[in-house]
Coordinates of C-alpha atoms and ligand atoms in Angstrom, one line a residue:
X1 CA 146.4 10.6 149.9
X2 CA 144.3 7.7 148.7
X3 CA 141.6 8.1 146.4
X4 CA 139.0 7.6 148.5
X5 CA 140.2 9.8 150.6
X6 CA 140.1 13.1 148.6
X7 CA 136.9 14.5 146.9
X8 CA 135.6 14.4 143.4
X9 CA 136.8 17.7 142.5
X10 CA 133.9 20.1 141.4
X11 CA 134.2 21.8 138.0
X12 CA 134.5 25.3 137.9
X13 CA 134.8 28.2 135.2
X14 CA 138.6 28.9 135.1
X15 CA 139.6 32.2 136.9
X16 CA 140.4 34.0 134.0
X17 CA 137.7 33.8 132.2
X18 CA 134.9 34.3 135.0
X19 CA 136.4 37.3 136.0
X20 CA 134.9 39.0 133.4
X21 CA 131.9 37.5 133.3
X22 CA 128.8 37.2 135.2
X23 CA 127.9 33.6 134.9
X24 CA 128.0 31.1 137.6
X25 CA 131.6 30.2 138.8
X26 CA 130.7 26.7 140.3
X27 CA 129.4 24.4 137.2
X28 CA 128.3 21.4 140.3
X29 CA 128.6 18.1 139.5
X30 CA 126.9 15.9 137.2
X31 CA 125.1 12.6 138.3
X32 CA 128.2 10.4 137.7
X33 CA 130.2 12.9 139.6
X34 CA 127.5 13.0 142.5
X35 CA 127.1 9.4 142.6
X36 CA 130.7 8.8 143.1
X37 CA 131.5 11.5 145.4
X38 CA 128.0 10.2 147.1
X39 CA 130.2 6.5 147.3
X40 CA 132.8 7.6 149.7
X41 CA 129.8 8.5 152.4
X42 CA 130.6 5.7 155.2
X43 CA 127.2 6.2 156.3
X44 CA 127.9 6.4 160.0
X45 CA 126.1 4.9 162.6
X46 CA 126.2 8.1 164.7
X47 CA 126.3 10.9 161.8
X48 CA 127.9 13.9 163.1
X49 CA 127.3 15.7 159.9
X50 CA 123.4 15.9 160.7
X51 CA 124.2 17.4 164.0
X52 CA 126.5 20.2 162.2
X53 CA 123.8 20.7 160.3
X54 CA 121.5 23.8 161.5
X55 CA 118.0 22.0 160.1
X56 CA 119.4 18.8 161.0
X57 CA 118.7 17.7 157.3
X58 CA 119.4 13.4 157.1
X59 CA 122.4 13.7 155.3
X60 CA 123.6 10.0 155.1
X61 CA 119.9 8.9 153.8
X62 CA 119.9 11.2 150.9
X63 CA 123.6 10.4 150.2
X64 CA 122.1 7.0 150.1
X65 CA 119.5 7.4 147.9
X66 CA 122.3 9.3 145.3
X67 CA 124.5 6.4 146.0
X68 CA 121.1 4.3 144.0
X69 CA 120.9 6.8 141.3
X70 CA 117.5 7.8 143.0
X71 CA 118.2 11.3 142.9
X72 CA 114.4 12.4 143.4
X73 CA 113.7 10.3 146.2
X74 CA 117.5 12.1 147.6
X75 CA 115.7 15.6 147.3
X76 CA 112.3 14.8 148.9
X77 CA 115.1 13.5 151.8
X78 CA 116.5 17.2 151.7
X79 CA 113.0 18.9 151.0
X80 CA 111.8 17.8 154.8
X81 CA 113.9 19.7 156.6
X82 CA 114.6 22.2 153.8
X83 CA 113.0 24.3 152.1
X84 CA 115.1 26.2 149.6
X85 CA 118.0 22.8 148.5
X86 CA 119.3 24.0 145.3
X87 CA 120.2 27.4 147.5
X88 CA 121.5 26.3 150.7
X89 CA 123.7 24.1 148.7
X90 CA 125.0 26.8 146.8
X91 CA 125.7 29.5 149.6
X92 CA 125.5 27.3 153.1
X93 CA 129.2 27.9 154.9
X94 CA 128.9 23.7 155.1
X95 CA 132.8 24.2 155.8
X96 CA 131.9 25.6 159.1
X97 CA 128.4 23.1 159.7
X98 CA 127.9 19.4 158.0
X99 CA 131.2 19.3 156.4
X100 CA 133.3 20.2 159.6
X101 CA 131.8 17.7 161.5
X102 CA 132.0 15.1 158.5
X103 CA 133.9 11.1 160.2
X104 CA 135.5 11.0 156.8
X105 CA 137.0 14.2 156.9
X106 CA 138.6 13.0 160.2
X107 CA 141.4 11.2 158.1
X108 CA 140.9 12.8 154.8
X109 CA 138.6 15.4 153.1
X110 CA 135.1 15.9 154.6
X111 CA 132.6 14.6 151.6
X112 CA 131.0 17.3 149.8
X113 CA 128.1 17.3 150.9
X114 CA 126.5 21.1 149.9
X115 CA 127.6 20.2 146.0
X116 CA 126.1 16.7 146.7
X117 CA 122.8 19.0 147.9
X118 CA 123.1 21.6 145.3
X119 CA 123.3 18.3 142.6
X120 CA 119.8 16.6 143.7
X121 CA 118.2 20.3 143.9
X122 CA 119.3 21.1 140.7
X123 CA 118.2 18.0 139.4
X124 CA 114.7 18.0 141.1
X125 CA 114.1 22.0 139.7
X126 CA 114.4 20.6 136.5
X127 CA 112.0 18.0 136.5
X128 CA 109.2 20.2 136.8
X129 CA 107.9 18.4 140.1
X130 CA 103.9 18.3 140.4
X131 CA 102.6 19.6 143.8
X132 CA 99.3 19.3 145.5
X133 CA 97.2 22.6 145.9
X134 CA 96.0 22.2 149.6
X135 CA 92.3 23.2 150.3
X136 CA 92.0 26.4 151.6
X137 CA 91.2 26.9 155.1
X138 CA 89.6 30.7 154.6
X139 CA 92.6 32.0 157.3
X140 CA 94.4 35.6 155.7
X141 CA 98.1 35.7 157.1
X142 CA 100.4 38.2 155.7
X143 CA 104.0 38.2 155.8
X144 CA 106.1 40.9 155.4
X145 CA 109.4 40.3 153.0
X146 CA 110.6 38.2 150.4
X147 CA 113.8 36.9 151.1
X148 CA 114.3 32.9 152.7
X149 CA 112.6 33.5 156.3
X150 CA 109.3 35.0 154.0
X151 CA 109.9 32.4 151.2
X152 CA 110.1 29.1 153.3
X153 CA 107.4 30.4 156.2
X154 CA 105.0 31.0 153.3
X155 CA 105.6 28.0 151.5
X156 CA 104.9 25.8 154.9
X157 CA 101.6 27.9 155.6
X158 CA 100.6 27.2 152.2
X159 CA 100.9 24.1 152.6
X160 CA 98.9 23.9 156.2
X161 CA 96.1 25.4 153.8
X162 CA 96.6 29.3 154.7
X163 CA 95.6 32.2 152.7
X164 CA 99.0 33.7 152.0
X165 CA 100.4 37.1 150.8
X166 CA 103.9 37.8 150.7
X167 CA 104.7 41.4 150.4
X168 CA 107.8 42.8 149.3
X169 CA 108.9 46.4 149.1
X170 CA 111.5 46.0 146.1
X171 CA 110.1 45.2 142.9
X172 CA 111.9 41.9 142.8
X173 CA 111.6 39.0 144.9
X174 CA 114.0 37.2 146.6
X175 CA 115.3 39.3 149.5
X176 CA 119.4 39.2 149.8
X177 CA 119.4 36.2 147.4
X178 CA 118.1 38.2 144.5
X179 CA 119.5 41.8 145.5
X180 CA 122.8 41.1 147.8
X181 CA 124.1 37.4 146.1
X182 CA 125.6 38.0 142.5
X183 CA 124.4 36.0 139.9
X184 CA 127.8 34.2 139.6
X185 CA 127.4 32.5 142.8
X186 CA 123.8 32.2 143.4
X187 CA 121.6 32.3 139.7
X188 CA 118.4 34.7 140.1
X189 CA 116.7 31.9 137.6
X190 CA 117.1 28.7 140.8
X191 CA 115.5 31.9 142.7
X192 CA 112.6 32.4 140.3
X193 CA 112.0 28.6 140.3
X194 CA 111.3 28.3 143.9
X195 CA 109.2 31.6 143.9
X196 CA 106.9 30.0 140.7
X197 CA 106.5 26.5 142.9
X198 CA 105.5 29.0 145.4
X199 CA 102.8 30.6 143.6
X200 CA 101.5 26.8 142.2
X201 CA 100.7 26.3 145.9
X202 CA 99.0 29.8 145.8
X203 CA 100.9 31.6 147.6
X204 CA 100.0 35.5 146.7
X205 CA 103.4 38.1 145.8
X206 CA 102.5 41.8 146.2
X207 CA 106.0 43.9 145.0
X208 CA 106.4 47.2 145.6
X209 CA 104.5 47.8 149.2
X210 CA 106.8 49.0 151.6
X211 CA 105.1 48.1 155.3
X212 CA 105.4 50.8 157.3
X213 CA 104.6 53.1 154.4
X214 CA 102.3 51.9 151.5
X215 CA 100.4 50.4 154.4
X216 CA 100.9 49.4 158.3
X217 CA 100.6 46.3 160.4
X218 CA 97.8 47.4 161.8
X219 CA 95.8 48.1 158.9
X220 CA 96.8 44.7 157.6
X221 CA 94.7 43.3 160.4
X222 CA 92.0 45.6 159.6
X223 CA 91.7 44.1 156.2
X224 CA 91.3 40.7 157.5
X225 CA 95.0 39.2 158.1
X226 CA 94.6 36.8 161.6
X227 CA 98.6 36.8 161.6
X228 CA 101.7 38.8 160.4
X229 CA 105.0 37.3 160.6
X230 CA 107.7 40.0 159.8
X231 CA 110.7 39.0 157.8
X232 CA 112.3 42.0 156.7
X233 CA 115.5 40.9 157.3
X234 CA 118.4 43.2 158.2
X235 CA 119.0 45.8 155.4
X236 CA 120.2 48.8 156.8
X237 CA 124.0 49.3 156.1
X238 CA 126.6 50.3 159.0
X239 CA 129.3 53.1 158.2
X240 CA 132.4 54.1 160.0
X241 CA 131.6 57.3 160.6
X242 CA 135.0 58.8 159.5
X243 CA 135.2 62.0 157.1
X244 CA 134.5 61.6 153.4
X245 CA 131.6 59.2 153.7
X246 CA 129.5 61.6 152.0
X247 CA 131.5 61.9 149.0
X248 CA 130.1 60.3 145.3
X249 CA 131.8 57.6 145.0
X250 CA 131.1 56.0 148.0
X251 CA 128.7 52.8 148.3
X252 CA 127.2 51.0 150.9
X253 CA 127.8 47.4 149.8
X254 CA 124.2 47.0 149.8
X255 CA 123.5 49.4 147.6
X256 CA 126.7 48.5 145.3
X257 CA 125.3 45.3 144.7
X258 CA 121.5 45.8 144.7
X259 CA 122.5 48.5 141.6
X260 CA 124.6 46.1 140.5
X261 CA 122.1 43.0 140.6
X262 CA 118.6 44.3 140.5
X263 CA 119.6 46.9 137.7
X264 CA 121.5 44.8 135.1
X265 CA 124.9 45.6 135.4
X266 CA 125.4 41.6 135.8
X267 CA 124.5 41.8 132.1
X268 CA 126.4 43.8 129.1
X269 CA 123.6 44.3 127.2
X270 CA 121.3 46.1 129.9
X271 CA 122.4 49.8 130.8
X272 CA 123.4 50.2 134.8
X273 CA 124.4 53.7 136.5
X274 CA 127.1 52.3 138.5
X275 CA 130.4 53.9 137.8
X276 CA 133.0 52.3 139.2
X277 CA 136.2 53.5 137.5
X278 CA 139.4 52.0 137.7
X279 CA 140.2 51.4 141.3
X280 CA 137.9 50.4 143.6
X281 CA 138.8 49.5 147.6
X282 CA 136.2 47.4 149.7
X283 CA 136.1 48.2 153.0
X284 CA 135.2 44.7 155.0
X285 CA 136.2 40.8 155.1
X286 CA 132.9 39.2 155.4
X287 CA 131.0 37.2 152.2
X288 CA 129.2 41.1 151.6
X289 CA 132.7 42.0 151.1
X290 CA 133.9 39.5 148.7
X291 CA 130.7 40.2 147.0
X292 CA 131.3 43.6 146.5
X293 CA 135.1 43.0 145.3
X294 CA 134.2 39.9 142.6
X295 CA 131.3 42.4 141.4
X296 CA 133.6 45.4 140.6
X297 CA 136.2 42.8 139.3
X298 CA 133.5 42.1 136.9
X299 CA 132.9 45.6 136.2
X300 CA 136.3 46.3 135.3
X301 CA 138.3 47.7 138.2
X302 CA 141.7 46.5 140.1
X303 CA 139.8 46.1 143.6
X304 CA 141.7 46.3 147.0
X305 CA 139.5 44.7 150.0
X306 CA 141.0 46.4 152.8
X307 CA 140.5 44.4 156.4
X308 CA 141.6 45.1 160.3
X309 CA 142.1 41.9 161.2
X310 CA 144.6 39.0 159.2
X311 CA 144.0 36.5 156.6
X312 CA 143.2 33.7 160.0
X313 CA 140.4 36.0 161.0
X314 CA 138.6 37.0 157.4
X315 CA 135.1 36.4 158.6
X316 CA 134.0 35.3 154.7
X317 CA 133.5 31.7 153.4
X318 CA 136.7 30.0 152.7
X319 CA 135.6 29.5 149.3
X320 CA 135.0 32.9 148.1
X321 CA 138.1 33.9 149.4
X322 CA 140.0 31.7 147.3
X323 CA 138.0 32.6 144.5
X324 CA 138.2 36.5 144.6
X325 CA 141.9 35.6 144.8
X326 CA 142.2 33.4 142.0
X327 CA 140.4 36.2 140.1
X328 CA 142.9 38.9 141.0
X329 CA 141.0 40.7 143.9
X330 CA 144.1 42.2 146.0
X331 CA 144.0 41.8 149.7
X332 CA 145.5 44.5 151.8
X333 CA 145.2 42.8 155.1
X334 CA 145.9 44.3 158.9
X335 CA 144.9 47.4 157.0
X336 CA 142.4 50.0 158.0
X337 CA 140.6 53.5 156.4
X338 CA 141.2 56.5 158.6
X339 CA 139.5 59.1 156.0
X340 CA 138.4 59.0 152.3
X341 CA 139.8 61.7 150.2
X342 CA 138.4 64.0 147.7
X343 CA 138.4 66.2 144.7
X344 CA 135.5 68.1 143.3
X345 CA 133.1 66.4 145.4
X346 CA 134.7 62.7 144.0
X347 CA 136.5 60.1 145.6
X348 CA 140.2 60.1 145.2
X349 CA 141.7 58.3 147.1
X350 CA 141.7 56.7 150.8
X351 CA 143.9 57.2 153.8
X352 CA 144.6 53.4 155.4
X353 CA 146.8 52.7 158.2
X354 CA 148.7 49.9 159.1
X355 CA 147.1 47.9 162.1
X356 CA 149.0 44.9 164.3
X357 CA 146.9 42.3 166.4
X358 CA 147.0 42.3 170.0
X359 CA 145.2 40.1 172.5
X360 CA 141.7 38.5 172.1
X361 CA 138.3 41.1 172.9
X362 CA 135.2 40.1 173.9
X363 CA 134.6 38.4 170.7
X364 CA 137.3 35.9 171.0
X365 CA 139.1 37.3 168.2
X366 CA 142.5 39.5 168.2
X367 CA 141.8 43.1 168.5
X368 CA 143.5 45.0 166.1
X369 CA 145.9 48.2 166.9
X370 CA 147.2 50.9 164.7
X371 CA 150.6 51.0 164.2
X372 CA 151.8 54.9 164.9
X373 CA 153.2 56.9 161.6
X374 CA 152.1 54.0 159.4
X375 CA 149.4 56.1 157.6
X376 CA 149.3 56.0 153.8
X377 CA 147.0 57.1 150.9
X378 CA 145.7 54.4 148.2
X379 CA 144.3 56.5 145.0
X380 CA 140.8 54.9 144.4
X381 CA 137.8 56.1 143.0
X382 CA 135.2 54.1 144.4
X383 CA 134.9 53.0 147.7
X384 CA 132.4 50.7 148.9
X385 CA 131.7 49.9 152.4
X386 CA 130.7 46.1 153.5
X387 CA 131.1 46.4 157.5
X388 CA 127.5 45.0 158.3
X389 CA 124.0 46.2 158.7
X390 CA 121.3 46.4 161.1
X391 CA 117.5 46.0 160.5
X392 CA 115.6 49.1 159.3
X393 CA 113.1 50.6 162.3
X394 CA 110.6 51.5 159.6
X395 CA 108.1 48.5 160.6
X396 CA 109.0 48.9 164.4
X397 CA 108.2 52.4 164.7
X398 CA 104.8 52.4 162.9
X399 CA 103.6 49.0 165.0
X400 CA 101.8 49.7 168.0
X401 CA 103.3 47.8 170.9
X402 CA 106.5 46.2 169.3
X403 CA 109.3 45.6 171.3
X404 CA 112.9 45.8 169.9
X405 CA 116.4 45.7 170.8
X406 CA 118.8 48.6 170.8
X407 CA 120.4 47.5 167.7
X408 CA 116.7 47.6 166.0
X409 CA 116.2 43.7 166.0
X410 CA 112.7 42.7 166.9
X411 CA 112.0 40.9 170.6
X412 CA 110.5 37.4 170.1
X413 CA 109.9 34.2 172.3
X414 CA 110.8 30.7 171.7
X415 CA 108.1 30.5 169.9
X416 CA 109.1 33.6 167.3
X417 CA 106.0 36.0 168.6
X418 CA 106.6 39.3 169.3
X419 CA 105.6 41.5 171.8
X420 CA 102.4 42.5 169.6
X421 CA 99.7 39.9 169.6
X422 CA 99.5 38.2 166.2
X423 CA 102.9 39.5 165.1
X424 CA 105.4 37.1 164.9
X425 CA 108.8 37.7 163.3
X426 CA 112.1 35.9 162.6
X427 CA 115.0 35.7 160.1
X428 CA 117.6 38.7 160.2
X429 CA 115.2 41.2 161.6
X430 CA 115.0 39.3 164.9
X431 CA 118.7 38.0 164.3
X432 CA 120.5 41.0 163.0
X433 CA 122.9 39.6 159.9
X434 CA 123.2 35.6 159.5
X435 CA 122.9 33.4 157.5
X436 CA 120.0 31.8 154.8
X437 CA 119.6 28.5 156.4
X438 CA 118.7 30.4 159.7
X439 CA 116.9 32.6 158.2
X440 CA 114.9 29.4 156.6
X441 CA 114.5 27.8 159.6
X442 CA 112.7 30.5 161.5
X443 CA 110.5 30.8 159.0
X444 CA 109.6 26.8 159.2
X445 CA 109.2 26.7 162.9
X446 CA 107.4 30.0 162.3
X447 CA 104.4 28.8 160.3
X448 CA 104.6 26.0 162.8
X449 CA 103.6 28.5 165.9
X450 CA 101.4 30.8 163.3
X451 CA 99.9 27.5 162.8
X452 CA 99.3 26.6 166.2
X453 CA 98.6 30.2 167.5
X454 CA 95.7 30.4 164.6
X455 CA 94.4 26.7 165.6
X456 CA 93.9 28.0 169.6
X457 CA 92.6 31.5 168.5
Ligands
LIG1 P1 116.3 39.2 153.6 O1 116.9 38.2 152.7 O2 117.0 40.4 153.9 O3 114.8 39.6 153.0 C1 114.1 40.6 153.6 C2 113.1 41.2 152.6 O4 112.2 42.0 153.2 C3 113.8 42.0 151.5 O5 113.4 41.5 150.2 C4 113.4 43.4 151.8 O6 113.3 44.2 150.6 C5 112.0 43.2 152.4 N1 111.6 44.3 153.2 C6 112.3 45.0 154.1 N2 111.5 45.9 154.7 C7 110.3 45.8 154.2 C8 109.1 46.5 154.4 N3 109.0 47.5 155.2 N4 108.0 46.2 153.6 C9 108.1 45.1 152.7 N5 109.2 44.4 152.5 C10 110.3 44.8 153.2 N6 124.2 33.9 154.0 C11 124.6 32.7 153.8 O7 124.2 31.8 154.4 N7 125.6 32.4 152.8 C12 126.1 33.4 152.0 O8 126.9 33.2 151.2 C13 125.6 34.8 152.2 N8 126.0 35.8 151.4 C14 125.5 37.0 151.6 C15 125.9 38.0 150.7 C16 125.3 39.3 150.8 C17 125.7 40.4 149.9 C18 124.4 39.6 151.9 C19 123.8 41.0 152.1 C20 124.1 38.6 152.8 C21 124.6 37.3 152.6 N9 124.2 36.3 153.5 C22 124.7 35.0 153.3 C23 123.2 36.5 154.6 C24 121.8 36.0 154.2 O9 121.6 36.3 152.8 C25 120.8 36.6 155.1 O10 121.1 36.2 156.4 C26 119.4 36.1 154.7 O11 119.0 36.5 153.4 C27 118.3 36.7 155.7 O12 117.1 36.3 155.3 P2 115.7 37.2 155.7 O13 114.6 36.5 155.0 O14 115.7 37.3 157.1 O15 115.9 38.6 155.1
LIG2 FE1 128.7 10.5 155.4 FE2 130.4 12.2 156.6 FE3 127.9 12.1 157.4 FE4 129.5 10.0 158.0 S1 129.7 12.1 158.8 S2 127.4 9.9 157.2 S3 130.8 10.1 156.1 S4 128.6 12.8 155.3

């Protein structure tokens, strides 16, 4: 393959090493890197990458402006159809969006366009930016959660001149990008950056009220809030439902890695409760999962993931794949747990049993069978299981008049308002599991229908 045709390779801790470390595995590029990976950009007439692109951000103009070696003129590009650059360029599955669509990775490889994003971002964050404080327009709106539906509605409301609290029930703030994400993919400090240029704009942080609880919706409007947009995301964790479960020993992965990531254990100098011992097995093949597996790496353990489906069907980026493989992560693929074993009220060890593919379900992907006899047991002492979550019904059952799904997501229009006037939600709680830069974008076009519903009222 021709130069031009293959990417500026990224540099990256080496396996070894990172696996026994917290700190970030992707070091990004630096601005002669970016400015040459930005020169193999044709700059088509008819970019498909923007389409791929789930906020349509203007990907061959800000390449442009790279190409120049204006690299803050590059992130205002970004900045207009994204709010949060220097994350979605970190954890964005561009494989699967801009980059899949890429004309140059037609012939050769697609340009790397989330390191190109996660470059200018990084760049931009550490020039201390000046913003404008908008005047205040005296309106109270309140929004419920933290994580990148909370972050980028508030930050657009601001903006518009809103009076705007952000209330958070954990004592951090962030949502899944502070409590779910390790620190070696996604930094909390690029997290606390965005939250402080928050605040510069005024936005007000309340941690520690849990809505539903501390307080209700409806007493949020008593004390003056004209609009509520709920964006507790989706944090309830599904279980199999197959005997053991209640043993110590076993995690949710939610759990796993908010102990993991909100209590320290990232760092060898802070104390952290989690026990993992010497063999853990994830249950799960989705990013939670490879999460879970590169954390207990860290910690110490030989870590099985153990998955249904085969290596073709692995719902989890491409990327972290290959690194939780790289760092020794063992993959017991077309694998599944039939019960978790036992002694003293500990986990030992975990039944699996083989599992063959048969044809596509209603998902399009191959349901898997299991293979008769083929049962065996895997000694283990942790088990943590990553098979998805649903949002909590705490906030649905103590709002008056809020209609929700049977799978607990909230009911919202095209224009993200629920079935309670004034209430408008979006992000994994309306969703159910997805992704940050959809989670972003319903919180944009969110404060644009808060902002238009206030404006009428
Ligand atoms: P969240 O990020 O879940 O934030 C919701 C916030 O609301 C939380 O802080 C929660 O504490 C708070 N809250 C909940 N209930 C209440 C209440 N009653 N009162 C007050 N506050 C409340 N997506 C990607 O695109 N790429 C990835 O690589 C990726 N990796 C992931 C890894 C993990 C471990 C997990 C769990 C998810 C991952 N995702 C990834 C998915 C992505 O993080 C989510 O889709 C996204 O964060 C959803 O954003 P949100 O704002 O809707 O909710
Ligand atoms: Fe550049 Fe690829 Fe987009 Fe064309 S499709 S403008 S080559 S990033």
């Amino acid at each position: 393959m021709s130069d031009i045709l293959k990417r500026i390779p990224v540099l990256e801790q080496v396996a070894k090493a990172r696996a026994t470390n917290f700190k970030e595995v992707c070091l990004g590029y630096d601005a002669d890197n970016a400015k040459a990976e930005a020169l193999r950009c044709l700059e088509c007439k008819n970019p498909q990458c923007v389409k791929g692109c789930p906020v349509n951000v203007d990907i061959p103009l800000f390449i442009s402006q790279i190409k120049k070696g204006d690299y803050l003129s590059a992130y205002q590009i970004i900045r207009k159809s994204s709010s949060l650059p220097a994350i979605c360029g970190r954890v964005c599955p561009q494989e699967t969006q801009c980059e899949s669509k890429c004309i140059r990775g037609i012939k050769g490889e697609a340009i790397n366009i989330g390191k190109l994003e996660r470059f200018c971002a990084d760049y931009a964050l550490n020039q201390d930016v000046s913003c404008q404080i908008p005047t205040k327009n005296g309106k109270k709106v309140a929004i419920i959660g933290s994580g990148p539906a909370g972050l980028a509605c508030a930050g657009d409301l601001a903006k518009l001149g809103y009076d705007v609290t952000v209330f958070e029930a954990l004592h951090k703030l962030g949502g899944v990008l502070v409590y779910g994400i390790p620190e070696f993919r996604l930094p909390k400090k690029i997290v606390e950056k965005e939250i402080v240029a928050l605040q510069k704009l005024g936005v007000c942080f309340q941690k520690n009220v849990i809505i539903g609880k501390s307080i209700t919706v409806d007493e949020l409007f008593e004390e003056g809030f004209k609009a509520v947009f709920i964006a507790s995301g989706a944090g309830l964790p599904i279980f199999m439902n197959i005997s053991g479960e209640g043993l110590n020993g076993v995690f949710s992965a939610n759990e796993f890695l908010t102990r993991s990531n909100l209590m320290g254990a990232y760092d060898k100098n802070s104390y952290t409760p989690i026990k993992a011992g010497s063999r853990v097995v994830v249950v799960g093949g989705g990013n939670v999962a490879m999460d879970s597996a590169r954390t207990a790496l860290r910690l110490g353990a030989e870590v099985h993931v153990v998955y249904r489906r085969s290596e073709k069907e692995l719902p989890a980026r491409q990327e972290e794949v290959l690194h939780a493989k790289e760092e020794g992560v063992i993959f017991d693929l077309l694998t599944n747990p039939i019960e978790i074993l036992g002694k003293d009220g500990e986990v030992s060890g975990i039944k699996l049993i083989k599992m063959t593919l048969c044809e596509p379900d209603e998902s399009g992907r191959c349901r898997p069978k299991p293979i008769d006899g083929s049962e065996y047991v895997l000694d283990c002492n942790t088990v943590i299981m990553a098979l998805g979550t649903r949002p909590n019904p705490l906030i649905s059952s103590t709002t008056k008049g809020l209609n929700v799904t049977c799978k607990q997501c909230i009911e919202v229009d095209e224009d993200f308002k629920t079935s309670r006037e004034g209430v408008f939600a979006g992000g994994d709680a309306v969703t159910g599991s997805a992704t940050v830069i959809l989670a972003m974008s319903a919180g944009k076009q969110t404060a644009i229908s808060i902002d238009k519903y206030l404006r009428n009222k």
